CSV table of C-alpha atoms and ligand atoms in Angstrom, one decimal:
chain,number,residue,atom,x,y,z
A,1,MET,CA,0.0,0.0,0.0
A,2,THR,CA,3.0,2.2,0.4
A,3,SER,CA,3.1,3.0,-3.4
A,4,TRP,CA,-0.6,3.8,-3.7
A,5,PRO,CA,-0.7,6.3,-6.4
A,6,LEU,CA,-3.8,8.3,-5.5
A,7,HIS,CA,-4.4,11.5,-3.5
A,8,PRO,CA,-5.3,10.9,0.1
A,9,ASP,CA,-9.1,11.7,-0.4
A,10,SER,CA,-9.3,9.0,-3.1
A,11,VAL,CA,-7.4,6.6,-0.8
A,12,ALA,CA,-9.9,7.3,1.8
A,13,VAL,CA,-12.7,6.1,-0.5
A,14,HIS,CA,-11.2,3.2,-2.3
A,15,ALA,CA,-8.6,1.6,0.0
A,16,GLY,CA,-9.4,-1.8,1.3
A,17,ARG,CA,-11.9,-2.4,-1.4
A,18,GLU,CA,-9.4,-4.0,-4.0
A,19,ASP,CA,-11.1,-7.5,-3.7
A,20,LEU,CA,-14.6,-6.3,-4.2
A,21,ALA,CA,-14.9,-6.5,-8.0
A,22,ASP,CA,-13.7,-10.1,-8.0
A,23,LEU,CA,-16.2,-10.8,-5.3
A,24,GLY,CA,-19.0,-9.2,-7.6
A,25,VAL,CA,-20.0,-6.9,-4.8
A,26,HIS,CA,-19.8,-3.0,-4.5
A,27,ALA,CA,-19.9,-2.7,-0.7
A,28,PRO,CA,-17.5,-4.7,1.6
A,29,PRO,CA,-19.3,-8.0,2.9
A,30,ILE,CA,-19.4,-8.6,6.5
A,31,ASP,CA,-18.0,-11.9,7.5
A,32,LEU,CA,-19.2,-12.9,11.0
A,33,SER,CA,-17.9,-16.5,11.0
A,34,THR,CA,-15.9,-17.2,14.2
A,35,THR,CA,-14.5,-20.4,12.9
A,36,ASN,CA,-13.5,-21.6,9.4
A,37,PRO,CA,-13.8,-25.1,7.8
A,38,LEU,CA,-10.6,-27.0,7.6
A,39,PRO,CA,-9.3,-28.7,4.5
A,40,GLY,CA,-7.4,-31.2,6.5
A,41,ILE,CA,-5.7,-31.8,9.8
A,42,GLU,CA,-2.2,-31.2,8.6
A,43,ALA,CA,-3.1,-28.1,6.5
A,44,GLY,CA,-5.2,-26.7,9.3
A,45,GLY,CA,-2.5,-27.0,11.8
A,46,LEU,CA,0.0,-25.5,9.6
A,47,SER,CA,-2.2,-22.5,8.9
A,48,TYR,CA,-2.9,-22.2,12.6
A,49,GLU,CA,0.8,-22.2,13.3
A,50,ALA,CA,1.5,-19.5,10.6
A,51,MET,CA,-1.4,-17.3,11.6
A,52,ALA,CA,-0.7,-17.5,15.4
A,53,GLY,CA,2.9,-16.4,14.4
A,54,GLY,CA,1.6,-13.2,13.0
A,55,GLY,CA,1.8,-14.2,9.4
A,56,THR,CA,-0.2,-13.0,6.4
A,57,PRO,CA,-1.5,-13.7,3.8
A,58,VAL,CA,-4.0,-16.5,4.9
A,59,PRO,CA,-2.4,-19.8,4.0
A,60,GLU,CA,-4.0,-22.7,2.1
A,61,GLY,CA,-5.4,-24.2,5.4
A,62,GLY,CA,-7.5,-21.2,5.8
A,63,ALA,CA,-7.8,-18.6,8.7
A,64,VAL,CA,-8.9,-21.3,11.2
A,65,TYR,CA,-10.4,-19.1,13.9
A,66,ALA,CA,-11.5,-15.4,14.0
A,67,ARG,CA,-9.1,-14.6,16.8
A,68,LEU,CA,-6.3,-14.9,14.2
A,69,TRP,CA,-7.8,-13.2,11.2
A,70,ASN,CA,-11.1,-11.9,9.7
A,71,PRO,CA,-11.6,-10.5,6.1
A,72,THR,CA,-13.8,-7.7,7.1
A,73,VAL,CA,-11.4,-6.4,9.7
A,74,ALA,CA,-8.4,-6.9,7.4
A,75,ARG,CA,-10.1,-4.7,4.8
A,76,PHE,CA,-10.4,-1.8,7.3
A,77,GLU,CA,-6.8,-2.6,8.5
A,78,SER,CA,-5.6,-2.2,4.8
A,79,ALA,CA,-7.6,0.9,4.2
A,80,LEU,CA,-6.1,2.7,7.4
A,81,ALA,CA,-2.6,1.4,6.4
A,82,GLY,CA,-3.0,3.2,3.0
A,83,MET,CA,-4.0,6.5,4.8
A,84,GLU,CA,-1.2,6.3,7.1
A,85,HIS,CA,1.3,5.5,4.5
A,86,ALA,CA,2.1,2.2,6.3
A,87,GLU,CA,2.9,-1.2,5.2
A,88,ALA,CA,0.4,-2.7,7.5
A,89,ALA,CA,-2.0,-2.0,10.2
A,90,VAL,CA,-3.6,-4.0,13.2
A,91,ALA,CA,-6.9,-3.4,14.6
A,92,PHE,CA,-8.0,-3.9,18.2
A,93,SER,CA,-11.2,-3.7,20.3
A,94,SER,CA,-10.3,-0.2,21.7
A,95,GLY,CA,-7.4,2.3,21.8
A,96,MET,CA,-6.3,1.0,25.1
A,97,ALA,CA,-6.2,-2.6,23.8
A,98,ALA,CA,-4.1,-1.2,20.9
A,99,MET,CA,-1.8,0.6,23.4
A,100,THR,CA,-1.6,-2.5,25.5
A,101,ALA,CA,-0.5,-4.6,22.6
A,102,ALA,CA,2.0,-2.1,21.3
A,103,VAL,CA,3.8,-2.1,24.5
A,104,LEU,CA,3.6,-5.7,25.2
A,105,ALA,CA,4.9,-6.4,21.5
A,106,THR,CA,7.8,-4.0,21.7
A,107,LEU,CA,9.1,-5.2,25.1
A,108,LYS,CA,8.8,-8.8,24.0
A,109,GLU,CA,10.6,-8.2,20.6
A,110,SER,CA,13.3,-5.9,22.0
A,111,GLY,CA,13.9,-7.8,25.3
A,112,ARG,CA,14.0,-4.5,27.1
A,113,ARG,CA,11.8,-3.1,29.8
A,114,HIS,CA,12.0,0.7,29.8
A,115,VAL,CA,9.4,2.9,28.3
A,116,LEU,CA,9.8,6.5,28.1
A,117,ALA,CA,6.5,8.5,28.0
A,118,VAL,CA,6.3,12.0,26.9
A,119,ARG,CA,3.6,14.0,28.9
A,120,PRO,CA,1.0,15.2,28.4
A,121,LEU,CA,-0.8,12.0,27.4
A,122,TYR,CA,-4.4,10.9,27.2
A,123,GLY,CA,-5.2,9.9,30.9
A,124,GLY,CA,-5.9,6.2,30.2
A,125,THR,CA,-2.6,5.9,28.4
A,126,ASP,CA,-0.9,7.7,31.3
A,127,HIS,CA,-2.6,5.4,33.9
A,128,LEU,CA,-1.9,2.2,31.8
A,129,LEU,CA,1.7,3.0,31.7
A,130,ALA,CA,2.0,3.9,35.3
A,131,SER,CA,0.0,1.0,36.5
A,132,GLY,CA,2.8,-1.5,36.2
A,133,LEU,CA,0.3,-4.1,34.6
A,134,LEU,CA,2.4,-4.3,31.4
A,135,GLY,CA,5.7,-5.2,33.2
A,136,ALA,CA,7.3,-2.0,31.9
A,137,GLU,CA,9.5,0.4,33.9
A,138,VAL,CA,8.0,3.7,32.9
A,139,THR,CA,9.5,7.1,33.2
A,140,TYR,CA,7.8,10.4,32.2
A,141,CYS,CA,9.5,13.3,30.5
A,142,SER,CA,8.9,16.4,28.3
A,143,ALA,CA,9.7,16.3,24.6
A,144,SER,CA,12.8,18.5,25.3
A,145,ARG,CA,14.1,16.0,27.8
A,146,VAL,CA,13.9,12.9,25.5
A,147,ALA,CA,17.6,12.7,24.5
A,148,ALA,CA,18.6,13.0,28.2
A,149,SER,CA,16.2,10.4,29.3
A,150,VAL,CA,16.8,7.6,26.7
A,151,ARG,CA,18.6,4.7,28.5
A,152,PRO,CA,20.3,1.7,26.9
A,153,ASP,CA,17.3,-0.4,28.1
A,154,THR,CA,14.7,1.9,26.6
A,155,ALA,CA,12.5,-0.2,24.4
A,156,MET,CA,10.2,2.6,23.2
A,157,ILE,CA,9.0,6.1,23.4
A,158,VAL,CA,5.4,7.1,23.5
A,159,LEU,CA,4.1,10.5,22.5
A,160,GLU,CA,1.0,12.2,21.5
A,161,THR,CA,0.7,15.3,19.3
A,162,PRO,CA,-1.5,17.4,19.5
A,163,ALA,CA,-1.7,16.1,23.0
A,164,ASN,CA,-5.0,15.4,24.9
A,165,PRO,CA,-6.4,17.7,26.4
A,166,THR,CA,-3.8,20.9,26.1
A,167,LEU,CA,-3.2,20.5,22.4
A,168,ASP,CA,0.5,20.8,23.0
A,169,MET,CA,2.3,20.0,20.0
A,170,VAL,CA,5.5,17.8,19.9
A,171,ASP,CA,8.0,17.9,17.0
A,172,ILE,CA,8.0,14.1,16.0
A,173,ARG,CA,11.1,14.4,13.9
A,174,ALA,CA,13.0,16.0,16.7
A,175,VAL,CA,12.1,13.2,19.2
A,176,VAL,CA,12.8,10.5,16.6
A,177,GLU,CA,16.4,12.0,16.3
A,178,ALA,CA,16.7,12.3,20.1
A,179,ALA,CA,15.6,8.7,20.4
A,180,ARG,CA,18.8,7.5,18.7
A,181,GLY,CA,17.1,4.5,17.0
A,182,VAL,CA,14.6,3.6,19.9
A,183,PRO,CA,11.2,3.2,18.2
A,184,VAL,CA,8.8,6.0,18.8
A,185,LEU,CA,5.0,5.3,18.9
A,186,VAL,CA,2.9,8.4,18.1
A,187,ASP,CA,-0.7,8.6,19.2
A,188,ASN,CA,-2.3,10.4,16.2
A,189,THR,CA,-5.9,10.3,17.4
A,190,PHE,CA,-6.4,14.2,17.5
A,191,ALA,CA,-4.7,14.8,14.2
A,192,THR,CA,-6.0,11.9,12.1
A,193,PRO,CA,-4.2,10.7,9.0
A,194,VAL,CA,-5.8,13.6,7.2
A,195,LEU,CA,-3.7,16.1,8.9
A,196,GLN,CA,-0.6,14.2,10.0
A,197,ASN,CA,1.2,11.1,9.0
A,198,PRO,CA,3.9,10.4,11.6
A,199,LEU,CA,5.4,7.4,9.9
A,200,ASP,CA,6.7,9.8,7.2
A,201,LEU,CA,8.5,11.6,10.0
A,202,GLY,CA,10.4,8.7,11.3
A,203,ALA,CA,7.9,7.2,13.7
A,204,ALA,CA,7.8,3.3,14.0
A,205,MET,CA,4.1,3.1,15.1
A,206,VAL,CA,1.0,5.2,14.7
A,207,LEU,CA,-1.9,4.6,17.2
A,208,HIS,CA,-5.4,5.7,16.8
A,209,SER,CA,-8.3,5.5,19.2
A,210,ALA,CA,-10.5,4.7,16.2
A,211,THR,CA,-13.3,5.4,18.5
A,212,LYS,CA,-12.9,9.2,17.9
A,213,TYR,CA,-12.4,10.6,14.3
A,214,LEU,CA,-12.0,7.4,12.4
A,215,GLY,CA,-15.3,6.1,13.4
A,216,GLY,CA,-16.7,9.6,13.8
A,217,HIS,CA,-20.3,8.8,14.7
A,218,GLY,CA,-19.9,7.8,18.4
A,219,ASP,CA,-21.1,4.2,17.8
A,220,VAL,CA,-17.9,2.1,17.6
A,221,ILE,CA,-15.1,1.5,20.3
A,222,ALA,CA,-11.9,0.5,18.5
A,223,GLY,CA,-8.1,1.0,18.2
A,224,VAL,CA,-5.6,0.5,15.4
A,225,ILE,CA,-2.0,0.7,14.9
A,226,ALA,CA,-0.3,1.4,11.5
A,227,CYS,CA,3.3,0.3,11.2
A,228,GLY,CA,5.9,-1.8,9.1
A,229,HIS,CA,5.3,-5.6,8.3
A,230,GLN,CA,7.7,-6.5,11.2
A,231,GLU,CA,5.9,-4.6,13.9
A,232,ALA,CA,2.6,-5.8,12.6
A,233,ALA,CA,3.4,-9.3,12.8
A,234,ALA,CA,4.6,-8.8,16.5
A,235,LEU,CA,1.2,-7.1,17.2
A,236,ARG,CA,-0.8,-9.9,15.6
A,237,ARG,CA,1.0,-12.5,17.6
A,238,VAL,CA,0.0,-10.5,20.8
A,239,ARG,CA,-3.6,-10.0,19.6
A,240,ALA,CA,-3.9,-13.7,18.8
A,241,VAL,CA,-2.9,-14.7,22.5
A,242,THR,CA,-4.5,-11.9,24.3
A,243,GLY,CA,-7.6,-11.5,22.3
A,244,GLY,CA,-8.3,-7.8,22.0
A,245,LEU,CA,-10.0,-8.2,18.7
A,246,LEU,CA,-12.0,-5.8,16.7
A,247,HIS,CA,-15.5,-7.1,15.8
A,248,PRO,CA,-16.2,-7.4,12.2
A,249,LEU,CA,-19.4,-5.3,12.5
A,250,ALA,CA,-17.3,-2.6,14.1
A,251,ALA,CA,-14.7,-2.8,11.3
A,252,TYR,CA,-17.4,-2.6,8.8
A,253,LEU,CA,-18.5,0.7,10.3
A,254,LEU,CA,-15.0,2.1,10.6
A,255,HIS,CA,-14.2,1.2,7.0
A,256,ARG,CA,-17.4,3.0,5.9
A,257,GLY,CA,-16.3,6.0,8.1
A,258,LEU,CA,-13.0,6.3,6.6
A,259,ALA,CA,-14.5,7.4,3.3
A,260,THR,CA,-15.7,10.5,4.7
A,261,LEU,CA,-13.0,11.1,7.2
A,262,PRO,CA,-11.2,13.8,5.1
A,263,VAL,CA,-14.3,15.7,4.4
A,264,ARG,CA,-15.3,15.5,8.0
A,265,VAL,CA,-12.0,16.6,9.5
A,266,ARG,CA,-11.8,19.6,7.1
A,267,ALA,CA,-15.4,20.7,7.7
A,268,GLN,CA,-15.1,20.2,11.6
A,269,GLN,CA,-11.8,22.1,11.4
A,270,ALA,CA,-13.4,25.0,9.7
A,271,ASN,CA,-16.0,25.2,12.4
A,272,ALA,CA,-13.3,25.0,15.1
A,273,ARG,CA,-11.4,27.9,13.6
A,274,ARG,CA,-14.5,30.2,13.6
A,275,ILE,CA,-15.2,29.2,17.3
A,276,VAL,CA,-11.5,29.8,18.3
A,277,ALA,CA,-11.7,33.2,16.8
A,278,TRP,CA,-14.8,34.0,18.7
A,279,LEU,CA,-13.7,32.4,21.9
A,280,THR,CA,-10.4,34.4,22.0
A,281,THR,CA,-12.5,37.6,22.3
A,282,HIS,CA,-14.7,36.4,25.0
A,283,PRO,CA,-14.3,38.0,28.4
A,284,GLY,CA,-15.2,34.8,30.4
A,285,VAL,CA,-12.4,32.9,28.6
A,286,ALA,CA,-8.8,33.3,30.1
A,287,ARG,CA,-7.0,31.3,27.4
A,288,VAL,CA,-7.8,29.3,24.4
A,289,HIS,CA,-5.6,26.2,23.6
A,290,TYR,CA,-5.6,25.6,19.8
A,291,PRO,CA,-2.5,24.5,17.4
A,292,GLY,CA,-1.1,27.7,16.1
A,293,LEU,CA,-2.5,30.2,18.8
A,294,ASP,CA,0.7,30.4,20.6
A,295,GLY,CA,2.5,31.5,17.3
A,296,ASP,CA,3.6,27.9,16.5
A,297,PRO,CA,7.1,28.3,18.1
A,298,LEU,CA,8.3,24.9,16.6
A,299,GLY,CA,7.1,25.7,13.1
A,300,LEU,CA,5.2,22.4,13.0
A,301,LEU,CA,2.0,23.6,11.2
A,302,GLY,CA,2.6,22.9,7.4
A,303,ARG,CA,5.8,20.9,8.2
A,304,GLN,CA,4.3,18.2,10.4
A,305,MET,CA,0.7,18.9,10.6
A,306,SER,CA,-1.2,20.1,7.6
A,307,GLY,CA,-4.2,21.8,9.6
A,308,THR,CA,-5.0,22.8,13.0
A,309,GLY,CA,-7.8,20.2,13.7
A,310,ALA,CA,-11.1,20.4,15.5
A,311,MET,CA,-10.2,20.0,19.1
A,312,ILE,CA,-10.2,23.2,21.3
A,313,SER,CA,-9.5,23.7,25.0
A,314,MET,CA,-10.3,26.7,27.0
A,315,ASP,CA,-9.4,28.0,30.5
A,316,LEU,CA,-12.4,29.6,32.1
A,317,ARG,CA,-11.8,32.7,34.2
A,318,GLY,CA,-14.5,31.4,36.7
A,319,GLY,CA,-12.5,28.2,37.1
A,320,TYR,CA,-14.0,25.0,38.2
A,321,GLU,CA,-17.3,26.4,39.4
A,322,GLN,CA,-17.9,28.1,36.0
A,323,ALA,CA,-16.8,24.8,34.2
A,324,GLU,CA,-19.5,23.1,36.1
A,325,ARG,CA,-22.1,25.6,35.1
A,326,VAL,CA,-21.0,25.8,31.4
A,327,THR,CA,-20.9,22.0,30.8
A,328,SER,CA,-24.3,21.8,32.1
A,329,ALA,CA,-25.8,24.9,30.3
A,330,THR,CA,-24.9,23.9,26.7
A,331,ARG,CA,-27.6,22.3,24.6
A,332,LEU,CA,-26.0,21.5,21.2
A,333,PHE,CA,-22.8,20.5,22.9
A,334,THR,CA,-23.4,17.3,24.7
A,335,HIS,CA,-21.7,17.0,28.0
A,336,ALA,CA,-19.9,13.8,27.5
A,337,VAL,CA,-16.3,12.3,27.2
A,338,SER,CA,-14.9,11.0,23.9
A,339,LEU,CA,-14.4,13.3,20.8
A,340,GLY,CA,-14.1,13.3,17.0
A,341,GLY,CA,-17.7,12.7,16.1
A,342,VAL,CA,-20.1,14.5,13.9
A,343,ASP,CA,-21.8,16.2,16.9
A,344,SER,CA,-20.0,18.6,19.4
A,345,LEU,CA,-19.0,17.5,22.9
A,346,ILE,CA,-17.9,19.3,25.9
A,347,GLN,CA,-16.0,17.9,28.9
A,348,HIS,CA,-13.9,18.6,31.9
A,349,PRO,CA,-10.7,16.8,31.6
A,350,ALA,CA,-9.2,17.1,35.1
A,351,ALA,CA,-12.4,15.5,36.6
A,352,LEU,CA,-13.0,12.9,33.8
A,353,THR,CA,-10.7,11.7,31.1
A,354,HIS,CA,-7.6,12.7,33.0
A,355,ARG,CA,-8.8,11.8,36.5
A,356,PRO,CA,-6.3,8.8,36.9
A,357,VAL,CA,-3.4,11.1,36.1
A,358,PRO,CA,-1.4,12.3,39.2
A,359,PRO,CA,-2.3,15.7,40.5
A,360,ASP,CA,1.0,17.3,39.4
A,361,ALA,CA,0.5,16.3,35.8
A,362,ARG,CA,-3.3,16.7,35.7
A,363,PRO,CA,-4.8,19.5,33.5
A,364,ALA,CA,-6.0,22.7,35.3
A,365,ALA,CA,-9.4,22.7,37.1
A,366,SER,CA,-10.3,25.8,35.0
A,367,LEU,CA,-9.8,23.7,31.7
A,368,VAL,CA,-12.8,22.6,29.5
A,369,ARG,CA,-12.5,20.6,26.3
A,370,LEU,CA,-14.4,21.0,23.2
A,371,SER,CA,-14.8,18.6,20.4
A,372,ILE,CA,-16.3,20.4,17.4
A,373,GLY,CA,-18.7,18.6,15.2
A,374,LEU,CA,-20.5,19.4,12.0
A,375,GLU,CA,-23.3,21.5,13.3
A,376,ASP,CA,-23.6,25.0,11.8
A,377,ALA,CA,-20.9,27.1,13.4
A,378,ASP,CA,-23.3,29.9,14.3
A,379,ASP,CA,-25.5,27.6,16.2
A,380,LEU,CA,-22.4,26.2,18.1
A,381,ILE,CA,-21.3,29.8,18.9
A,382,ALA,CA,-24.8,30.9,20.1
A,383,ASP,CA,-24.8,27.8,22.3
A,384,LEU,CA,-21.4,28.6,23.9
A,385,ASP,CA,-22.4,32.2,24.2
A,386,ARG,CA,-25.4,31.3,26.0
A,387,ALA,CA,-23.7,28.8,28.3
A,388,LEU,CA,-20.8,31.3,29.0
A,389,ALA,CA,-22.8,34.5,29.4
A,390,ALA,CA,-25.6,33.0,31.6
A,391,THR,CA,-23.2,31.5,34.0
A,392,SER,CA,-20.1,33.6,34.3
A,393,PRO,CA,-19.8,35.4,37.6
A,394,LEU,CA,-17.5,37.7,35.8
A,395,ASP,CA,-19.9,38.7,33.1
A,396,GLN,CA,-22.1,40.2,35.8
A,397,ARG,CA,-19.4,42.7,36.5
A,398,LEU,CA,-18.8,43.6,32.9
A,399,PRO,CA,-20.8,45.8,30.6
A,400,ALA,CA,-23.7,43.8,29.3
A,401,ARG,CA,-22.9,42.2,26.0
A,402,PRO,CA,-25.5,43.3,23.2
A,403,ALA,CA,-28.1,40.7,23.5
A,404,ASP,CA,-29.2,40.9,20.0
A,405,ALA,CA,-25.8,40.8,18.3
A,406,PRO,CA,-25.8,38.1,15.6
A,407,ALA,CA,-24.1,34.9,16.7
A,408,GLY,CA,-20.7,34.6,15.6
A,409,ALA,CA,-20.5,38.3,14.8
A,410,ALA,CA,-17.2,38.5,16.7
A,411,SER,CA,-15.4,36.0,14.6
B,1,LIG,C1,-9.7,7.9,23.8
B,1,LIG,C2,-8.2,8.0,23.5
B,1,LIG,C3,-7.4,6.9,23.7
B,1,LIG,C4,-8.0,5.5,24.2
B,1,LIG,O1,-9.0,5.0,23.2
B,1,LIG,P1,-10.2,4.1,23.6
B,1,LIG,O2,-10.7,3.7,22.2
B,1,LIG,O3,-11.1,4.9,24.4
B,1,LIG,O4,-9.7,2.8,24.3
B,1,LIG,C5,-6.1,6.9,23.5
B,1,LIG,N1,-5.5,8.0,23.1
B,1,LIG,C6,-6.2,9.2,22.9
B,1,LIG,C7,-5.5,10.4,22.3
B,1,LIG,C8,-7.7,9.3,23.1
B,1,LIG,O5,-8.4,10.4,22.8
C-alpha cells in the first residue's frame, strides 16, 4: 500500500476495497464467522501455526479461527494502512487494547523493559503505563528531555501530538532524532491521518483510538496501529494470544467511516477555527488552547501537521465552578467524554478523562475541552455564548454584551 498512486481523499474512498470487484459486490461484505472449515488436519495445523505467528496472507489451510484473522477487519486495516502511508495496520477492540498490545509486543521483541513516555498523554494511556500491569518500567519526561532520558534499556518512546487535552504539539522528527534508534510510537488520534502522517517523520508506529475521528459517529469503540510488516506481525502475535480483537461489524462501520474522514475533518476544522476566533475575544475565557494560537514556536504547522484540527480547550476565568455551570448549560454541545464525532461534545478533563493522572500532571481545574462537530458554526457559537454568558460570575461585573448581536459576529 506504500506506493498507492492516488491522492489521500481517493485513498480514503477506495482503499481496502481491492477485492470487491472479484467478489462481484460493491460494498464490503461482513463476514461474521468465528471459525473456518479446515481442508485437512495437517493443512489446518500449519495454517494455525502461521497465523498465530503473525503471518499474512492467509495460508491454504484457511484462517482457522477469527481470533487470528477476519476479512472484514483486514479490509479496514488495509485502508487505514493506506491512509497512514504504512505497510500494514492491526486493529484492536479499543485504543487502550491497541496501546497494551503495542507495549507488550515491543517489550517482547526488544527484550528491554524501559518505556519513556512524553507527557501530556491521554489519561488512560498515562494510567496504563503507570499501573505496572504491562511489566514495563516507565519514566515520564517532556519532549525536550527525551535525549537526556533515553537509556540503553529503553524499548520505546510514547508520545501524543497534538496532546489530549492541552493541544500541546511535539516535534515528532526531533523526538525521533533524540531517540537514537529507539522506536517511537505516536498517538495520532487528535490529528487523524488527514492532517498528520507520523510514519513519514520517522515514527515506528502510529496509534489511533478509532473510537474518535476514524469512526466519527460515536457508535464504535476501536483502536488501530499502523506500522511496518515486522511490527505488525509482532502485534498480531500479541492479539492472537490476548484476544483484544475488533469485531467485524465494528470494522465494517470504521471502514465505511474512513471514506468521509477527510471531508469530516476539514469541515469540523473550519467550524473550530471560527469558534476559536470567537472564543479568544470572550471576556469569560482566560486562554484558548488550539494549534498555532501560541505562534507555533516549533514551526510544526505545514511541516508536520497540515491543519489545526477540530479540538479546542479553554481555561475559564471562573475556574472549576464556571466549568461546572458551562458544561451543564450547553444544549447543542453534549456534556460527555470522547471526541471526534459529527456532533459537538464538551467535557472537563481534570475531573473525567484525566482523573487517573497524578495531580501534578493533571490538567488545570479551569480547563474545559471542546470537540467540534459538523453542526452550523453559528449555532455552536450561540450555544457557547448562552452557556458562558448566562453562567459567568465575571460577566455580571462587565458591561452587558449586546443581547441581539448576531451569533458569531465577533469572529
Ligand atoms: C480515547 C483516547 C485513547 C483511548 O482509546 P479508547 O478507544 O477509548 O480505548 C487513546 N488516546 C487518545 C488520544 C484518546 O483520545
